[in-house]
XYZ file of C-alpha atoms in Angstrom:
513
model
C 92.993 109.811 135.082
C 94.378 111.735 132.249
C 98.237 111.831 132.308
C 100.187 114.863 133.302
C 102.137 117.299 131.224
C 105.421 118.833 132.098
C 105.424 121.965 134.207
C 104.035 123.590 137.187
C 100.858 125.170 135.809
C 100.356 122.595 132.920
C 101.007 119.637 135.258
C 98.106 120.856 137.377
C 95.897 121.267 134.499
C 96.513 117.869 132.932
C 97.501 115.516 135.529
C 94.327 114.475 136.698
C 91.853 110.198 131.566
C 86.314 111.972 133.208
C 72.285 117.924 137.382
C 68.523 117.393 138.533
C 65.854 114.941 137.319
C 64.448 113.438 140.299
C 63.904 109.668 140.663
C 60.360 108.746 141.184
C 61.082 105.635 143.199
C 58.926 103.460 140.789
C 60.909 101.141 138.523
C 60.775 102.821 135.079
C 59.388 101.171 131.995
C 62.304 99.508 129.695
C 60.271 101.179 126.811
C 61.748 104.395 125.541
C 59.512 107.416 125.417
C 59.245 110.116 122.846
C 62.324 112.479 122.954
C 61.454 115.799 124.487
C 64.394 117.686 122.547
C 64.939 117.878 118.771
C 67.663 115.934 117.424
C 69.297 117.215 114.283
C 71.850 115.590 111.826
C 75.440 116.608 112.233
C 78.971 115.903 111.850
C 81.617 115.011 114.358
C 85.394 114.490 114.072
C 86.772 111.181 112.992
C 83.328 109.720 112.316
C 82.528 109.189 108.660
C 78.696 109.009 108.904
C 76.218 111.651 109.997
C 75.213 111.393 113.661
C 72.628 113.117 115.736
C 73.179 116.496 117.941
C 71.226 118.415 120.199
C 71.460 120.882 123.143
C 69.466 120.848 126.509
C 69.125 123.907 128.658
C 69.891 123.292 132.353
C 70.089 125.703 135.242
C 73.626 126.121 136.510
C 72.507 126.233 140.398
C 70.289 123.321 140.850
C 69.863 124.141 144.415
C 68.376 127.424 144.092
C 66.933 126.847 140.670
C 67.772 130.641 139.927
C 70.258 132.450 137.920
C 72.401 131.421 134.851
C 71.363 128.732 132.478
C 73.838 126.626 130.448
C 73.463 124.403 127.315
C 74.635 120.818 127.450
C 76.085 119.581 124.242
C 74.683 116.048 123.081
C 76.054 113.787 120.593
C 74.149 110.497 119.573
C 75.628 107.875 117.552
C 72.393 106.364 116.359
C 71.897 102.543 116.063
C 72.127 101.221 112.651
C 69.288 98.666 112.982
C 65.737 99.833 112.094
C 64.442 97.931 115.236
C 66.944 98.970 118.088
C 67.271 98.186 121.868
C 65.421 100.840 124.079
C 68.568 101.049 126.367
C 71.408 102.926 124.923
C 75.089 103.433 126.345
C 75.988 106.550 127.816
C 79.817 107.293 127.875
C 81.440 108.996 130.791
C 84.714 110.745 129.932
C 87.904 111.050 131.777
C 90.243 113.685 133.141
C 88.279 115.295 134.837
C 88.135 117.775 132.032
C 87.720 115.626 128.747
C 84.622 116.416 126.572
C 82.687 113.068 125.761
C 81.862 114.528 122.308
C 85.363 114.483 121.522
C 85.581 110.610 122.147
C 83.418 109.399 119.188
C 86.144 107.418 117.427
C 87.263 106.020 120.766
C 83.636 105.141 121.529
C 83.268 103.373 118.336
C 86.533 101.375 118.832
C 85.288 100.082 122.110
C 81.453 100.021 121.681
C 81.179 99.853 117.893
C 79.983 96.183 117.958
C 77.017 97.198 120.035
C 76.141 100.391 117.822
C 74.239 98.214 115.476
C 71.280 97.821 117.832
C 71.989 100.481 120.509
C 72.413 104.310 120.426
C 75.782 105.552 121.844
C 75.343 108.823 123.685
C 78.165 111.285 124.289
C 77.246 114.174 126.638
C 79.803 116.879 127.411
C 79.774 117.139 131.274
C 79.351 120.753 132.461
C 82.272 122.732 132.228
C 83.765 120.740 129.277
C 83.462 120.873 125.423
C 80.441 122.713 124.334
C 78.682 122.503 127.689
C 79.904 125.895 128.856
C 83.559 124.729 128.688
C 85.793 126.053 131.201
C 89.307 126.209 129.963
C 92.574 127.851 131.164
C 95.614 128.980 129.083
C 98.635 126.774 130.457
C 101.918 128.386 131.303
C 104.612 128.100 128.749
C 107.184 125.907 130.096
C 109.795 127.336 127.708
C 109.394 131.064 128.703
C 112.205 133.198 129.486
C 111.764 132.948 133.259
C 110.964 129.280 133.328
C 114.254 128.027 134.129
C 114.073 129.549 137.757
C 111.738 127.684 139.838
C 110.551 130.726 141.905
C 109.614 132.559 138.698
C 107.966 129.474 137.304
C 105.738 129.238 140.222
C 105.002 132.920 140.152
C 103.953 132.653 136.443
C 101.696 129.618 137.151
C 100.030 131.225 140.169
C 99.380 134.550 138.051
C 97.719 132.678 135.098
C 95.544 130.401 137.341
C 94.363 133.731 139.010
C 93.797 135.327 135.871
C 91.928 132.280 134.511
C 89.691 132.003 137.705
C 88.792 135.608 137.335
C 87.904 135.346 133.637
C 85.754 132.246 134.151
C 83.902 133.763 137.179
C 82.509 136.086 134.684
C 80.552 133.425 132.956
C 80.456 130.434 135.513
C 79.699 129.972 139.061
C 82.810 127.703 139.718
C 81.204 125.892 142.671
C 78.515 124.402 140.498
C 80.795 122.023 138.382
C 81.172 118.969 140.600
C 80.460 115.462 139.818
C 77.187 115.152 141.665
C 75.639 118.239 140.104
C 76.792 117.073 136.554
C 75.236 113.656 137.037
C 71.898 115.487 137.550
C 72.369 116.974 134.297
C 73.037 113.782 132.671
C 69.780 112.300 134.089
C 67.960 115.204 132.989
C 69.356 114.624 129.479
C 68.388 110.985 129.766
C 64.849 111.860 130.293
C 64.739 114.403 127.699
C 66.080 111.910 125.130
C 63.225 109.667 126.285
C 65.453 106.693 127.519
C 64.114 104.705 130.484
C 67.232 102.853 131.238
C 70.777 103.165 130.122
C 74.019 101.284 130.233
C 77.043 103.326 131.405
C 80.611 103.124 130.360
C 83.082 105.257 132.276
C 86.908 105.404 131.980
C 89.401 106.746 134.502
C 87.492 109.827 136.159
C 84.445 108.602 133.935
C 84.177 105.638 136.439
C 83.685 108.179 139.437
C 81.006 109.931 137.205
C 79.392 106.564 136.334
C 79.435 105.360 139.943
C 77.931 108.659 141.096
C 75.116 108.425 138.524
C 74.538 104.886 139.804
C 74.356 105.983 143.428
C 71.897 108.828 142.583
C 69.755 107.203 139.750
C 69.890 103.354 140.222
C 66.475 102.739 138.773
C 67.679 104.170 135.444
C 70.676 101.925 135.191
C 70.724 98.661 133.402
C 74.446 97.813 133.366
C 77.884 99.508 134.145
C 81.315 99.221 132.759
C 84.124 100.716 134.787
C 87.523 100.885 133.195
C 90.476 101.993 135.355
C 88.508 102.838 138.736
C 88.853 106.320 140.166
C 86.445 106.139 143.091
C 85.579 109.280 145.185
C 87.282 107.479 148.023
C 90.710 107.981 145.964
C 91.333 111.504 146.916
C 93.225 112.720 143.698
C 96.077 112.950 143.548
C 97.216 111.540 146.885
C 98.150 108.087 145.537
C 99.704 109.135 142.312
C 103.367 109.049 143.576
C 102.881 105.574 145.188
C 101.167 103.982 141.948
C 103.147 105.730 139.339
C 106.269 104.969 141.565
C 105.083 101.265 141.391
C 104.507 101.162 137.686
C 107.861 102.803 137.021
C 109.556 99.889 139.329
C 107.830 97.408 137.264
C 109.429 98.925 134.184
C 112.891 98.782 135.691
C 112.373 95.356 136.825
C 111.198 94.153 133.604
C 114.098 95.525 131.902
C 116.462 94.024 134.425
C 114.777 90.764 133.751
C 114.930 90.853 130.029
C 118.338 89.827 128.984
C 118.806 92.196 125.840
C 117.510 95.089 127.726
C 119.778 94.313 130.722
C 122.524 94.036 128.547
C 122.029 97.305 126.817
C 121.180 99.424 129.623
C 123.193 97.973 132.640
C 123.460 101.372 134.396
C 119.785 102.402 133.827
C 118.735 103.078 137.279
C 122.025 104.787 138.062
C 121.745 106.943 135.107
C 118.055 108.088 136.001
C 119.170 108.986 139.345
C 121.926 110.919 138.057
C 119.602 112.742 135.495
C 117.285 113.793 138.330
C 120.092 115.043 140.652
C 121.684 117.138 137.825
C 118.464 118.681 136.905
C 117.368 119.330 140.437
C 120.556 121.262 140.900
C 120.674 123.038 137.607
C 117.892 122.995 134.977
C 118.970 123.076 131.294
C 118.095 124.882 128.120
C 118.300 122.736 125.049
C 117.336 123.141 121.480
C 114.864 120.477 120.159
C 112.888 120.233 117.130
C 109.049 119.814 117.840
C 108.186 116.200 117.235
C 105.156 117.204 115.564
C 105.993 120.206 113.407
C 109.656 119.702 113.074
C 110.127 123.427 113.991
C 113.321 123.845 116.414
C 112.746 125.557 119.529
C 114.628 126.133 122.777
C 113.067 124.454 125.603
C 113.598 124.295 129.408
C 114.434 120.956 130.890
C 113.593 120.637 134.716
C 113.466 117.548 136.903
C 109.711 118.068 136.916
C 109.569 118.005 133.086
C 111.295 114.758 132.939
C 109.249 113.347 135.628
C 106.180 114.118 133.751
C 107.506 112.702 130.560
C 108.086 109.468 132.426
C 104.581 109.649 133.971
C 103.197 110.061 130.462
C 104.971 107.175 129.171
C 103.968 104.912 132.020
C 100.156 105.249 130.917
C 100.841 103.249 127.561
C 103.067 100.166 127.987
C 104.239 100.817 124.315
C 105.675 104.221 125.415
C 107.096 102.788 128.754
C 108.997 100.329 126.526
C 110.773 103.272 125.057
C 111.968 104.606 128.475
C 115.261 102.629 128.998
C 116.533 104.148 125.621
C 115.111 107.512 126.045
C 116.399 108.088 129.453
C 119.906 106.659 128.578
C 119.968 109.160 125.785
C 118.914 111.920 128.082
C 121.849 111.078 130.487
C 123.888 111.744 127.495
C 122.291 115.059 126.712
C 119.773 114.005 124.040
C 116.319 114.725 125.283
C 114.558 114.513 122.018
C 113.202 110.851 122.440
C 111.790 111.551 125.793
C 110.322 114.896 125.001
C 108.725 113.155 121.972
C 106.631 110.927 123.758
C 104.947 113.893 125.573
C 104.448 115.588 122.284
C 102.326 112.719 121.296
C 99.849 113.984 124.099
C 100.514 117.699 123.998
C 98.013 118.813 121.273
C 95.393 116.846 123.042
C 96.130 118.344 126.545
C 96.165 121.751 125.545
C 93.116 121.844 123.266
C 90.841 119.227 124.757
C 91.345 119.224 128.457
C 89.165 121.806 130.413
C 91.300 122.785 133.341
C 88.620 125.055 134.825
C 86.281 122.109 135.246
C 89.180 119.955 136.467
C 89.889 122.394 139.351
C 86.289 122.761 140.300
C 85.992 118.959 140.698
C 89.476 118.236 142.364
C 89.289 121.273 144.650
C 85.885 120.439 146.002
C 86.137 116.627 145.908
C 89.461 115.632 146.466
C 91.941 118.076 148.053
C 89.899 118.405 151.250
C 90.166 114.629 151.712
C 94.148 114.468 151.433
C 95.957 113.650 154.552
C 99.719 113.543 154.611
C 100.933 109.959 154.341
C 104.578 109.066 154.034
C 103.827 105.810 152.413
C 102.484 107.733 149.443
C 105.402 109.785 148.892
C 107.372 107.348 146.675
C 110.446 108.059 144.532
C 110.811 109.181 142.064
C 107.630 111.356 141.984
C 107.606 112.267 145.658
C 105.204 115.015 146.470
C 105.017 116.711 143.213
C 101.448 115.940 142.346
C 99.964 116.755 145.887
C 102.032 120.098 145.792
C 100.816 121.206 142.565
C 97.220 120.491 143.045
C 97.203 121.973 146.580
C 98.604 125.215 145.099
C 95.973 125.267 142.381
C 93.420 125.031 144.893
C 94.349 127.486 147.434
C 92.522 130.258 145.550
C 89.936 128.360 143.591
C 86.230 128.601 144.416
C 85.075 125.349 146.147
C 81.829 123.656 145.810
C 79.850 121.492 148.286
C 79.635 117.717 147.864
C 77.062 115.465 149.393
C 77.967 113.735 152.775
C 78.030 110.352 151.101
C 80.106 111.182 148.271
C 83.336 109.830 149.538
C 81.570 106.493 150.299
C 81.531 103.747 147.605
C 78.099 103.225 146.193
C 76.241 100.117 147.010
C 74.425 98.482 144.186
C 73.353 94.970 142.808
C 73.352 96.173 139.366
C 75.477 94.138 136.963
C 79.109 95.836 136.841
C 81.960 94.863 134.783
C 85.423 96.364 136.257
C 88.442 96.309 134.148
C 91.879 97.349 135.379
C 95.367 97.481 133.792
C 98.374 95.763 135.861
C 100.757 98.377 134.738
C 98.406 101.281 135.392
C 100.426 104.169 136.914
C 96.997 105.985 138.361
C 94.257 103.682 138.618
C 95.679 100.153 139.376
C 93.822 96.987 140.356
C 93.625 97.935 143.889
C 90.934 100.468 143.187
C 88.728 98.060 141.316
C 89.159 95.654 144.112
C 87.919 98.367 146.442
C 84.887 99.166 144.207
C 83.899 95.587 144.005
C 83.387 95.299 147.799
C 80.087 97.388 147.450
C 79.021 96.301 144.028
C 77.504 92.982 144.860
C 76.876 91.787 141.271
C 80.394 92.756 139.832
C 83.298 91.012 138.061
C 86.770 92.425 138.097
C 88.901 91.428 135.271
C 92.731 92.435 135.234
C 94.884 92.763 132.095
C 98.311 92.361 133.786
C 100.260 93.964 130.660
C 97.993 96.728 130.047
C 98.362 100.289 131.360
C 95.613 102.968 131.695
C 92.823 101.808 129.813
C 91.752 98.155 129.088
C 88.489 98.613 126.976
C 90.168 99.003 123.575
C 92.757 96.107 124.193
C 92.728 92.728 122.736
C 89.417 90.828 123.430
C 88.242 93.584 125.925
C 85.807 95.049 123.367
C 84.337 91.404 122.834
C 83.840 91.026 126.533
C 82.166 94.426 126.979
C 79.894 93.537 124.049
C 78.974 90.325 125.536
C 78.238 91.825 128.966
C 76.148 94.761 127.834
C 74.032 92.517 125.510
C 73.297 90.041 128.459
C 73.539 92.628 131.446
C 75.252 89.747 133.395
C 78.813 88.703 134.569
C 77.842 85.252 134.807
C 79.385 83.716 131.689
C 82.222 86.120 131.236
C 85.653 84.577 130.827
C 88.557 87.239 131.129
C 91.325 84.591 130.491
C 91.911 86.136 126.907
C 93.171 89.171 128.723
C 96.070 87.102 130.086
C 97.320 86.547 126.561
C 98.010 90.396 125.857
C 101.835 90.507 126.144
C 103.995 93.269 127.631
C 105.627 95.059 124.746
C 109.373 94.346 124.172
C 111.681 97.041 125.129
C 112.712 99.233 122.193
C 116.124 98.870 120.711
C 117.116 101.577 118.057
C 118.379 100.406 114.734
C 122.201 100.368 113.906
C 124.202 100.380 110.797
C 125.198 96.755 110.140
C 128.608 96.031 111.485
C 128.838 99.315 113.388
C 131.104 99.112 116.355
C 129.107 99.288 119.737
C 130.428 102.271 121.766
C 128.416 104.350 124.114
C 128.332 107.265 121.804
C 127.177 105.123 118.908
C 124.441 103.527 120.753
C 123.418 106.927 122.038
C 122.778 108.172 118.311
C 120.457 105.610 116.714
C 119.086 106.223 113.195
C 115.650 106.457 114.510
C 113.664 107.261 117.710
C 110.251 105.980 116.677
C 108.283 103.267 118.506
C 108.257 100.010 116.643
C 104.832 98.490 115.764
C-alpha cells in the first residue's frame, strides 16, 4: 500500500501504494475489435511523446442502473510498432487512492520494453484522478492546536466530516468499492476493442487485479502482482506487525554491520527514548522545508516520528538513513528524519484521493478486522487500526460481494513479486495468493522493499513473462543479486575529532547514490 504520512488525519488519508460489462461465458477472440470510443492525441506528465486519451461515461450505481453518471479518464500509451499485439497491458494503481493516469513514467520504467508491440492502458479508477476524483483536505499537522492530542483528533474528525459532506453532493460514496470499479474497467476494455488483456497491479492494485481476474477471467491473458495486498488482508490490521518486522530487520542489519554498529551503539535505546519523550511531551521545532527551503515551525509528535520511520521502510535506500537520522533526532535535530517524509509529501497531498480510499477501506477492510494481540507490535502498536477505525465511524459504507474476502481461484499465468523488506505487503501475502493461483510463480527480492517491478532485472523478467504468458522458464535468481543498501554515514571534515556533538552535525544530510 502507499506509505503513510504524519498526523492523525493525514495518516488516515495516506497510510493505505491501488463497473459492468457482463461476461458472455464464451471464450472471446484474441483479435481486437474496433474501438467504440474516440481516442484523441494528448499529452501527459513526464512522457515526451504524444499519447492517446479518451473518456467513457459509466453509471455510478450499477445495481439500479439509475441516477448519476461519471466519466472514466483513459490514457493509452500506444504501441510503437505498426503491427502490434492484440492484448495490451492494463495498469492497476496502488493506494487505494492513486490515479493510474499519473503513473505514466512509472509504467514506462517497468513496462517500456513491452510498449513497442503492446498498448499500455492507464485508467483512473472511479474516485481517483479525473474519474470523479474524491479528495479530502488533510489536516495541517503544524496548526496551532496540533500539539494537543485531543485538539488534534477533534480537528481531524471535523475535517473528515466536512469532506464527507462535500463529496456526498457529487458522489454516492457507497459506489466506489473495488468490485464496482472493476466492472468499469471491463466496460472500458470492451469499449476500447480489446478481447483479452494483461494485468499489472502494484500494492492495492494487486487486489484490484485479482478482483478483475475473479469477475472477468475470460478476458485475462496474464497477470503480474507486485506487493500482494489481497482482500483477505483487512487493511491495516497487519501493518504494525509487518512494519515492525521490517523495522526489526533494519536494526538487526545495523547491529551486524561493523561500521553501523560502531557508529550507532545505542541505536535501539536512543529510539526508545525518543518515543518515550515525545509521548510525554510533543515538541515544536523550527525546520526548513526540505523541498522549498522555507523555514516553518512544525509539531513533532510520537505519531509523526513513527510515520517518518514507516515511510522510510518502504524504500531500503531511505531505511539506510534511519540510524543516522534517528540518532540526530535524539539529539534534537529532526531535519534529516523529516526530510524523508518531505520526499513523499507533495505526492501524498496532491495525488492520493482520500475519499476513494475511505470508501474502499471502510467497506472492504474495517468490517473484517478482529482484535489480535499478535498484530500489535512495537513500535507501531495500534496506531494504524485506531486511525482507520476512527475515519470509518461516519463514512458511508458500501456492500461487497459475499466472495470478496476469498482468494480468487484461477489457472491463468500469474507472476507474483514480493520484497523481502516490504513493511506492508511482505512475501507471506504472495505465498497466500499462490495457493489458489495454480499457474503462478512467486519470486522474492530479499533486499527490496515495497515494489519490485522496477528493480534490477525485474523489468526483464516481466517482459519475458508477458511475452510468453508463461512462468515455465522464468529464473528469478537475478533478484538475489540485488544488494541491501549500505547504511548512510555523513561526511566529516578530514581530521575532525569524533565527538557525539560533531557526529551529530555532519555537513550533509543527503542520501548517497
